[in-house]
C-alpha positions as a Markdown table, in Angstrom:
| # | Residue | x | y | z |
|---|---|---|---|---|
| 1 | Met | -57.3 | 24.8 | -206.0 |
| 2 | Thr | -56.1 | 26.9 | -203.0 |
| 3 | Lys | -53.0 | 25.9 | -201.1 |
| 4 | Lys | -52.6 | 26.9 | -197.5 |
| 5 | Ile | -49.1 | 27.8 | -196.4 |
| 6 | Ala | -48.1 | 26.2 | -193.1 |
| 7 | Leu | -47.7 | 28.9 | -190.5 |
| 8 | Ser | -46.4 | 28.8 | -187.0 |
| 9 | Val | -45.6 | 31.2 | -184.1 |
| 10 | Leu | -42.3 | 32.0 | -182.4 |
| 11 | Asp | -43.1 | 33.8 | -179.2 |
| 12 | Pro | -40.5 | 35.2 | -176.7 |
| 13 | Ser | -43.3 | 36.5 | -174.4 |
| 14 | Pro | -42.2 | 40.1 | -175.2 |
| 15 | Ile | -42.3 | 42.5 | -172.3 |
| 16 | Val | -43.3 | 46.1 | -173.3 |
| 17 | Glu | -42.2 | 49.3 | -171.7 |
| 18 | Gly | -44.4 | 49.9 | -168.6 |
| 19 | Gly | -45.5 | 46.3 | -168.7 |
| 20 | Ser | -44.4 | 43.2 | -166.7 |
| 21 | Ala | -43.4 | 39.6 | -167.1 |
| 22 | Glu | -46.7 | 38.5 | -165.6 |
| 23 | Leu | -48.7 | 40.5 | -168.2 |
| 24 | Ser | -46.5 | 39.2 | -171.0 |
| 25 | Leu | -47.0 | 35.6 | -170.1 |
| 26 | Gln | -50.7 | 36.1 | -169.9 |
| 27 | Asn | -50.5 | 37.7 | -173.4 |
| 28 | Thr | -48.7 | 34.6 | -174.6 |
| 29 | Leu | -51.6 | 32.4 | -173.4 |
| 30 | Asp | -54.1 | 34.6 | -175.2 |
| 31 | Leu | -52.0 | 34.6 | -178.4 |
| 32 | Ala | -51.7 | 30.8 | -178.3 |
| 33 | Lys | -55.5 | 30.4 | -178.0 |
| 34 | Lys | -56.1 | 32.9 | -180.9 |
| 35 | Thr | -53.5 | 31.5 | -183.3 |
| 36 | Glu | -54.8 | 28.0 | -182.8 |
| 37 | Gln | -58.2 | 29.2 | -183.8 |
| 38 | Trp | -56.7 | 30.8 | -186.9 |
| 39 | Gly | -55.0 | 27.5 | -188.0 |
| 40 | Tyr | -51.4 | 27.9 | -186.9 |
| 41 | Lys | -49.5 | 24.7 | -186.8 |
| 42 | Arg | -47.0 | 25.2 | -184.0 |
| 43 | Phe | -46.4 | 27.6 | -181.2 |
| 44 | Trp | -42.7 | 27.8 | -180.0 |
| 45 | Leu | -41.3 | 29.6 | -177.0 |
| 46 | Ala | -38.0 | 31.3 | -177.4 |
| 47 | Glu | -35.4 | 30.8 | -174.6 |
| 48 | His | -33.6 | 34.0 | -173.5 |
| 49 | His | -32.0 | 35.0 | -170.2 |
| 50 | Asn | -31.1 | 38.2 | -168.5 |
| 51 | Trp | -33.1 | 40.2 | -171.1 |
| 52 | Ala | -35.5 | 42.9 | -169.9 |
| 53 | Gly | -37.7 | 42.5 | -173.0 |
| 54 | Met | -38.5 | 38.7 | -172.9 |
| 55 | Ala | -40.3 | 36.6 | -170.3 |
| 56 | Ser | -40.0 | 33.1 | -171.7 |
| 57 | Ser | -36.7 | 32.2 | -170.1 |
| 58 | Ala | -38.1 | 29.0 | -168.3 |
| 59 | Ser | -39.4 | 27.8 | -171.7 |
| 60 | Pro | -40.3 | 24.2 | -170.7 |
| 61 | Ile | -42.6 | 25.5 | -168.0 |
| 62 | Val | -44.2 | 27.9 | -170.4 |
| 63 | Ile | -44.6 | 25.2 | -173.0 |
| 64 | Gly | -46.5 | 23.1 | -170.5 |
| 65 | Arg | -48.8 | 25.9 | -169.6 |
| 66 | Val | -49.5 | 26.8 | -173.3 |
| 67 | Ala | -50.1 | 23.1 | -174.1 |
| 68 | Ser | -52.6 | 22.9 | -171.3 |
| 69 | Ile | -54.8 | 25.7 | -172.7 |
| 70 | Thr | -54.7 | 24.6 | -176.3 |
| 71 | Glu | -55.9 | 21.4 | -178.0 |
| 72 | Lys | -54.3 | 20.8 | -181.4 |
| 73 | Met | -51.3 | 23.0 | -182.0 |
| 74 | Arg | -47.8 | 21.5 | -181.5 |
| 75 | Ile | -46.1 | 23.4 | -178.7 |
| 76 | Gly | -42.3 | 23.5 | -178.4 |
| 77 | Ser | -39.0 | 25.2 | -177.8 |
| 78 | Gly | -37.4 | 27.7 | -180.2 |
| 79 | Ala | -34.8 | 26.9 | -179.0 |
| 80 | Met | -33.7 | 25.0 | -176.0 |
| 81 | Leu | -30.0 | 25.9 | -175.6 |
| 82 | Leu | -28.6 | 22.5 | -175.1 |
| 83 | Ser | -25.1 | 23.6 | -174.3 |
| 84 | His | -26.4 | 25.0 | -171.0 |
| 85 | Tyr | -28.0 | 21.7 | -169.8 |
| 86 | Ser | -27.4 | 18.1 | -169.4 |
| 87 | Pro | -29.0 | 16.0 | -172.1 |
| 88 | Leu | -30.6 | 13.8 | -169.4 |
| 89 | Ser | -32.4 | 16.7 | -167.8 |
| 90 | Val | -33.7 | 17.9 | -171.2 |
| 91 | Ala | -34.9 | 14.4 | -172.1 |
| 92 | Glu | -36.7 | 14.1 | -168.8 |
| 93 | Gln | -38.3 | 17.5 | -169.1 |
| 94 | Phe | -39.5 | 17.0 | -172.6 |
| 95 | Gly | -40.4 | 13.4 | -172.0 |
| 96 | Thr | -42.6 | 14.6 | -169.2 |
| 97 | Leu | -44.2 | 17.2 | -171.5 |
| 98 | Glu | -44.8 | 14.5 | -174.2 |
| 99 | Thr | -46.3 | 12.2 | -171.5 |
| 100 | Phe | -48.8 | 14.9 | -170.5 |
| 101 | Phe | -49.5 | 16.1 | -174.1 |
| 102 | Pro | -48.8 | 13.1 | -176.4 |
| 103 | Gly | -48.1 | 13.9 | -180.1 |
| 104 | Arg | -48.0 | 17.7 | -179.4 |
| 105 | Ile | -44.5 | 18.5 | -178.2 |
| 106 | Asp | -41.5 | 19.7 | -180.3 |
| 107 | Leu | -37.9 | 20.0 | -179.0 |
| 108 | Gly | -36.1 | 22.7 | -181.0 |
| 109 | Leu | -32.4 | 22.9 | -180.1 |
| 110 | Gly | -29.9 | 25.7 | -180.5 |
| 111 | Arg | -26.2 | 26.1 | -180.2 |
| 112 | Ala | -26.1 | 29.8 | -179.4 |
| 113 | Pro | -25.1 | 31.0 | -175.9 |
| 114 | Gly | -28.3 | 33.0 | -175.5 |
| 115 | Thr | -28.2 | 36.8 | -174.9 |
| 116 | Asp | -24.4 | 37.1 | -174.2 |
| 117 | Gln | -21.4 | 35.1 | -173.1 |
| 118 | Tyr | -21.4 | 36.4 | -169.6 |
| 119 | Thr | -25.0 | 35.2 | -169.1 |
| 120 | Ala | -24.1 | 31.9 | -170.7 |
| 121 | Asn | -21.3 | 31.4 | -168.2 |
| 122 | Val | -23.7 | 31.9 | -165.3 |
| 123 | Leu | -26.1 | 29.4 | -166.8 |
| 124 | Arg | -23.6 | 26.7 | -167.7 |
| 125 | Gln | -21.0 | 26.8 | -164.9 |
| 126 | Arg | -18.8 | 25.2 | -167.5 |
| 127 | Val | -16.0 | 22.8 | -166.5 |
| 128 | Ala | -13.1 | 21.5 | -168.5 |
| 129 | Gly | -13.7 | 18.4 | -170.6 |
| 130 | Glu | -17.5 | 18.6 | -170.7 |
| 131 | Pro | -19.1 | 17.4 | -174.0 |
| 132 | Glu | -19.6 | 19.7 | -176.9 |
| 133 | Phe | -22.9 | 20.3 | -178.6 |
| 134 | Asp | -22.7 | 17.4 | -181.1 |
| 135 | Asp | -22.0 | 14.9 | -178.4 |
| 136 | Arg | -24.8 | 16.3 | -176.2 |
| 137 | Leu | -27.2 | 15.9 | -179.1 |
| 138 | Gln | -26.3 | 12.3 | -179.7 |
| 139 | Glu | -26.7 | 11.6 | -176.0 |
| 140 | Leu | -30.1 | 13.3 | -176.1 |
| 141 | Ile | -31.2 | 11.2 | -179.1 |
| 142 | Ala | -30.2 | 8.1 | -177.2 |
| 143 | Tyr | -32.4 | 9.0 | -174.3 |
| 144 | Leu | -35.5 | 9.9 | -176.3 |
| 145 | Tyr | -35.3 | 7.3 | -179.1 |
| 146 | Gly | -33.4 | 4.4 | -177.6 |
| 147 | Thr | -33.0 | 2.6 | -174.3 |
| 148 | Gly | -30.7 | 5.1 | -172.6 |
| 149 | Thr | -27.0 | 5.5 | -172.6 |
| 150 | Ala | -24.1 | 4.0 | -170.7 |
| 151 | Thr | -20.7 | 5.2 | -169.4 |
| 152 | Lys | -17.7 | 4.3 | -171.6 |
| 153 | Asn | -16.7 | 1.4 | -169.4 |
| 154 | Gly | -20.3 | 0.2 | -169.1 |
| 155 | Ser | -20.3 | 0.4 | -165.4 |
| 156 | Phe | -23.5 | 2.6 | -165.2 |
| 157 | Ser | -26.5 | 3.1 | -167.5 |
| 158 | Phe | -28.7 | 6.1 | -167.5 |
| 159 | His | -32.4 | 6.4 | -168.5 |
| 160 | Ala | -34.7 | 9.3 | -169.1 |
| 161 | Ile | -37.8 | 8.5 | -167.1 |
| 162 | Pro | -40.2 | 9.9 | -168.4 |
| 163 | Gly | -38.6 | 10.3 | -171.8 |
| 164 | Glu | -37.3 | 7.0 | -173.0 |
| 165 | Lys | -38.7 | 6.0 | -176.3 |
| 166 | Thr | -41.1 | 8.9 | -176.4 |
| 167 | Asn | -39.6 | 9.9 | -179.7 |
| 168 | Val | -40.1 | 13.6 | -179.1 |
| 169 | Pro | -39.4 | 15.3 | -182.5 |
| 170 | Ile | -36.0 | 17.0 | -182.4 |
| 171 | Trp | -35.3 | 20.1 | -184.5 |
| 172 | Leu | -32.0 | 21.9 | -185.1 |
| 173 | Leu | -32.3 | 25.7 | -185.1 |
| 174 | Gly | -29.6 | 28.0 | -186.4 |
| 175 | Ser | -28.5 | 31.2 | -188.1 |
| 176 | Gly | -25.6 | 29.8 | -190.1 |
| 177 | Ser | -24.2 | 26.8 | -192.0 |
| 178 | Tyr | -23.0 | 24.6 | -189.1 |
| 179 | Ser | -26.4 | 23.7 | -187.7 |
| 180 | Ala | -27.8 | 23.4 | -191.2 |
| 181 | Gln | -25.1 | 20.9 | -192.2 |
| 182 | Leu | -25.4 | 19.0 | -189.0 |
| 183 | Ala | -29.2 | 18.8 | -189.3 |
| 184 | Gly | -28.8 | 17.5 | -192.9 |
| 185 | Ile | -26.2 | 14.8 | -191.9 |
| 186 | Leu | -28.5 | 13.6 | -189.1 |
| 187 | Gly | -31.6 | 13.8 | -191.1 |
| 188 | Leu | -33.3 | 16.2 | -188.7 |
| 189 | Pro | -35.7 | 19.0 | -189.6 |
| 190 | Phe | -34.0 | 22.4 | -189.7 |
| 191 | Ser | -35.3 | 25.8 | -188.7 |
| 192 | Phe | -33.4 | 28.9 | -189.9 |
| 193 | Ala | -33.4 | 32.1 | -187.8 |
| 194 | Gly | -34.3 | 34.5 | -190.6 |
| 195 | His | -35.9 | 36.9 | -188.0 |
| 196 | Phe | -32.4 | 38.2 | -187.1 |
| 197 | Ala | -29.8 | 36.7 | -189.5 |
| 198 | Pro | -31.3 | 36.8 | -193.0 |
| 199 | Gly | -27.9 | 37.3 | -194.6 |
| 200 | Asn | -27.1 | 33.6 | -194.2 |
| 201 | Met | -30.5 | 32.3 | -195.1 |
| 202 | Leu | -30.2 | 31.1 | -198.7 |
| 203 | Glu | -26.7 | 29.5 | -198.1 |
| 204 | Ala | -27.8 | 27.7 | -194.9 |
| 205 | Ile | -30.9 | 26.3 | -196.5 |
| 206 | Lys | -28.9 | 25.2 | -199.5 |
| 207 | Arg | -26.3 | 23.6 | -197.3 |
| 208 | Tyr | -29.0 | 21.7 | -195.3 |
| 209 | Arg | -30.6 | 20.3 | -198.5 |
| 210 | Glu | -27.2 | 19.3 | -199.9 |
| 211 | Tyr | -26.2 | 17.4 | -196.8 |
| 212 | Phe | -29.5 | 15.9 | -196.0 |
| 213 | Arg | -29.6 | 12.1 | -195.6 |
| 214 | Pro | -32.9 | 10.2 | -194.9 |
| 215 | Ser | -33.1 | 9.0 | -191.4 |
| 216 | Gln | -35.4 | 7.5 | -188.7 |
| 217 | Phe | -36.6 | 11.1 | -188.3 |
| 218 | Leu | -37.3 | 12.2 | -191.8 |
| 219 | Glu | -37.3 | 10.8 | -195.3 |
| 220 | Glu | -37.0 | 14.3 | -197.0 |
| 221 | Pro | -35.6 | 17.6 | -195.9 |
| 222 | Tyr | -37.9 | 19.9 | -194.0 |
| 223 | Val | -37.2 | 23.7 | -193.7 |
| 224 | Leu | -39.0 | 25.9 | -191.3 |
| 225 | Leu | -38.1 | 29.6 | -191.8 |
| 226 | Ala | -38.6 | 32.1 | -188.9 |
| 227 | Val | -39.2 | 35.7 | -190.1 |
| 228 | Gln | -40.3 | 39.0 | -188.6 |
| 229 | Val | -43.9 | 39.8 | -189.5 |
| 230 | Val | -45.8 | 43.1 | -188.9 |
| 231 | Ala | -49.2 | 43.3 | -190.5 |
| 232 | Ala | -52.0 | 45.8 | -190.2 |
| 233 | Asp | -55.1 | 46.8 | -192.1 |
| 234 | Lys | -53.3 | 49.8 | -193.6 |
| 235 | Lys | -49.7 | 49.8 | -195.0 |
| 236 | Gln | -48.9 | 53.1 | -193.2 |
| 237 | Glu | -50.1 | 51.6 | -189.9 |
| 238 | Ala | -47.9 | 48.5 | -190.3 |
| 239 | Gln | -44.9 | 50.6 | -191.1 |
| 240 | Arg | -45.4 | 52.6 | -187.9 |
| 241 | Leu | -46.0 | 49.5 | -185.8 |
| 242 | Ala | -42.7 | 48.1 | -187.1 |
| 243 | Thr | -40.7 | 51.0 | -185.6 |
| 244 | Ser | -41.0 | 49.1 | -182.3 |
| 245 | Met | -39.1 | 46.3 | -183.9 |
| 246 | Tyr | -36.5 | 48.7 | -185.4 |
| 247 | Gln | -36.0 | 50.3 | -182.0 |
| 248 | Lys | -35.3 | 46.9 | -180.4 |
| 249 | Phe | -32.6 | 46.1 | -182.9 |
| 250 | Leu | -31.2 | 49.6 | -182.8 |
| 251 | Leu | -30.7 | 49.3 | -179.1 |
| 252 | Leu | -29.2 | 45.9 | -179.5 |
| 253 | Thr | -26.6 | 47.4 | -181.9 |
| 254 | Arg | -25.8 | 49.8 | -179.0 |
| 255 | Gly | -25.6 | 47.0 | -176.5 |
| 256 | Gln | -28.7 | 48.2 | -174.7 |
| 257 | Pro | -31.4 | 45.5 | -174.8 |
| 258 | Ser | -34.7 | 46.8 | -173.5 |
| 259 | Pro | -38.4 | 46.1 | -173.3 |
| 260 | Ile | -40.4 | 46.7 | -176.4 |
| 261 | Leu | -40.9 | 50.4 | -176.9 |
| 262 | Pro | -43.9 | 52.2 | -178.3 |
| 263 | Pro | -43.9 | 53.0 | -182.1 |
| 264 | Val | -42.6 | 56.4 | -183.3 |
| 265 | Asp | -43.4 | 58.5 | -186.3 |
| 266 | Asn | -39.8 | 59.0 | -187.5 |
| 267 | Met | -36.9 | 56.6 | -187.0 |
| 268 | Asp | -34.5 | 59.0 | -188.6 |
| 269 | Glu | -34.7 | 61.0 | -185.4 |
| 270 | Leu | -33.3 | 58.0 | -183.5 |
| 271 | Trp | -30.6 | 56.4 | -185.6 |
| 272 | Asn | -27.7 | 57.5 | -187.8 |
| 273 | Asp | -27.0 | 56.2 | -191.3 |
| 274 | Asn | -24.6 | 53.4 | -190.1 |
| 275 | Glu | -27.1 | 52.3 | -187.4 |
| 276 | Arg | -29.9 | 52.3 | -190.0 |
| 277 | Arg | -27.9 | 50.1 | -192.3 |
| 278 | Ala | -27.0 | 47.7 | -189.5 |
| 279 | Val | -30.6 | 47.3 | -188.5 |
| 280 | Glu | -31.8 | 46.8 | -192.1 |
| 281 | Glu | -29.2 | 44.1 | -192.7 |
| 282 | Gln | -30.8 | 42.1 | -189.8 |
| 283 | Leu | -34.3 | 42.7 | -190.9 |
| 284 | Phe | -34.4 | 42.8 | -194.7 |
| 285 | Thr | -36.5 | 39.6 | -194.9 |
| 286 | Ser | -39.2 | 41.1 | -192.7 |
| 287 | Ile | -42.8 | 41.0 | -193.9 |
| 288 | Ile | -44.4 | 44.4 | -193.3 |
| 289 | Gly | -47.6 | 45.7 | -194.8 |
| 290 | Asp | -51.3 | 45.6 | -195.3 |
| 291 | Pro | -53.2 | 42.3 | -196.1 |
| 292 | Ala | -52.4 | 42.6 | -199.8 |
| 293 | Gly | -48.8 | 43.4 | -199.3 |
| 294 | Val | -48.3 | 40.7 | -196.7 |
| 295 | Lys | -49.8 | 38.1 | -199.0 |
| 296 | Gln | -47.5 | 39.1 | -201.8 |
| 297 | Gln | -44.4 | 39.2 | -199.6 |
| 298 | Leu | -45.2 | 35.9 | -198.0 |
| 299 | His | -45.6 | 34.1 | -201.4 |
| 300 | Glu | -42.4 | 35.7 | -202.7 |
| 301 | Leu | -40.5 | 34.5 | -199.7 |
| 302 | Ile | -41.8 | 30.9 | -200.2 |
| 303 | Glu | -40.9 | 31.1 | -203.9 |
| 304 | Arg | -37.4 | 32.3 | -203.1 |
| 305 | Thr | -36.6 | 29.7 | -200.4 |
| 306 | Asp | -39.0 | 26.8 | -201.0 |
| 307 | Ala | -39.5 | 26.7 | -197.3 |
| 308 | Asn | -42.0 | 24.1 | -196.0 |
| 309 | Glu | -43.3 | 26.3 | -193.2 |
| 310 | Ile | -43.1 | 29.9 | -192.1 |
| 311 | Met | -42.8 | 30.8 | -188.4 |
| 312 | Ala | -43.8 | 34.3 | -187.6 |
| 313 | His | -41.9 | 36.3 | -184.9 |
| 314 | Thr | -44.0 | 39.4 | -184.2 |
| 315 | Glu | -43.2 | 41.9 | -181.5 |
| 316 | Ile | -45.7 | 44.8 | -181.5 |
| 317 | Phe | -46.1 | 47.1 | -178.6 |
| 318 | Asp | -49.9 | 46.9 | -178.4 |
| 319 | His | -51.2 | 43.4 | -177.8 |
| 320 | Lys | -54.4 | 43.8 | -179.8 |
| 321 | Ala | -52.4 | 45.1 | -182.8 |
| 322 | Arg | -50.2 | 42.1 | -182.4 |
| 323 | Leu | -53.1 | 39.7 | -182.4 |
| 324 | Arg | -54.4 | 41.4 | -185.5 |
| 325 | Ser | -51.1 | 41.0 | -187.2 |
| 326 | Tyr | -51.2 | 37.2 | -186.8 |
| 327 | Glu | -54.8 | 37.1 | -187.9 |
| 328 | Ile | -53.9 | 39.0 | -191.2 |
| 329 | Leu | -51.0 | 36.7 | -191.8 |
| 330 | Ala | -53.2 | 33.6 | -191.4 |
| 331 | Gln | -55.6 | 35.0 | -194.0 |
| 332 | Ala | -52.7 | 35.8 | -196.3 |
| 333 | Ala | -51.5 | 32.2 | -196.2 |
| 334 | Val | -54.3 | 30.9 | -198.5 |
| 335 | Asn | -53.7 | 31.8 | -202.1 |
């Protein structure tokens, strides 16, 4: 009997060199339509700010647009950076999305500042004494799963309308043990950011499962693993396409975020040994290859992590090649 591995998409609406945010968002819509046809389970939009290479900064708006042109896939955030926003506003936004698209919206939450601390400060306008992430999360759960929340002295009550009792599925996303442990304690599904922090992957997944407690959200732990995927019909072609990804991370190590650059024939002309090692440390779980190689790597990753679902993060310069990569991965998911 064949078993299909659950696959999903993590899309930051990547902007390529010479392209535009408008083109990238149109490509996102095209990718969503195609991946739904190929059987992908979810399509999540990544939230980034002040980054020349990503166009999905207003992720709730993009989520609504993607949901409007698809029919079955779950559409969500990967991740909404809760520390920047009031839980009430997040509950209202995702409650509205759930009202328009019942049973199809996911709310993935992250603790990271997003891009850099300077940008985070602009977004947050932080004031002394504001609640930390854990408190914001509990408040958000109260809005979406309960009957609202009240001030400590009970003088005012607040309700997310729309949002109240919509029970929008909440996920915790993370690249380390803190979010993994918190997700386990609260009995929430957990998504690990293996597409940029694979060094912590096995420990974080282990920690999540150790701390997991059945809850109103889940009876058993559920692990979604995000990884970089670059697939092509020939191995050599896939390796060349992957140099765009390598260049992105190389420039990040230099503090120079940029649009997605065209592939090159030889990365050794661009990086030194230390830079190469730094990039490889961030990308060693990447799945890169032809159909047979991708299938083998995919199943090896599942065997090593026992993940319930794989979320592919694929940034390839050419849009048609990017579509083909997702198509090959979908075909590899059936063993």
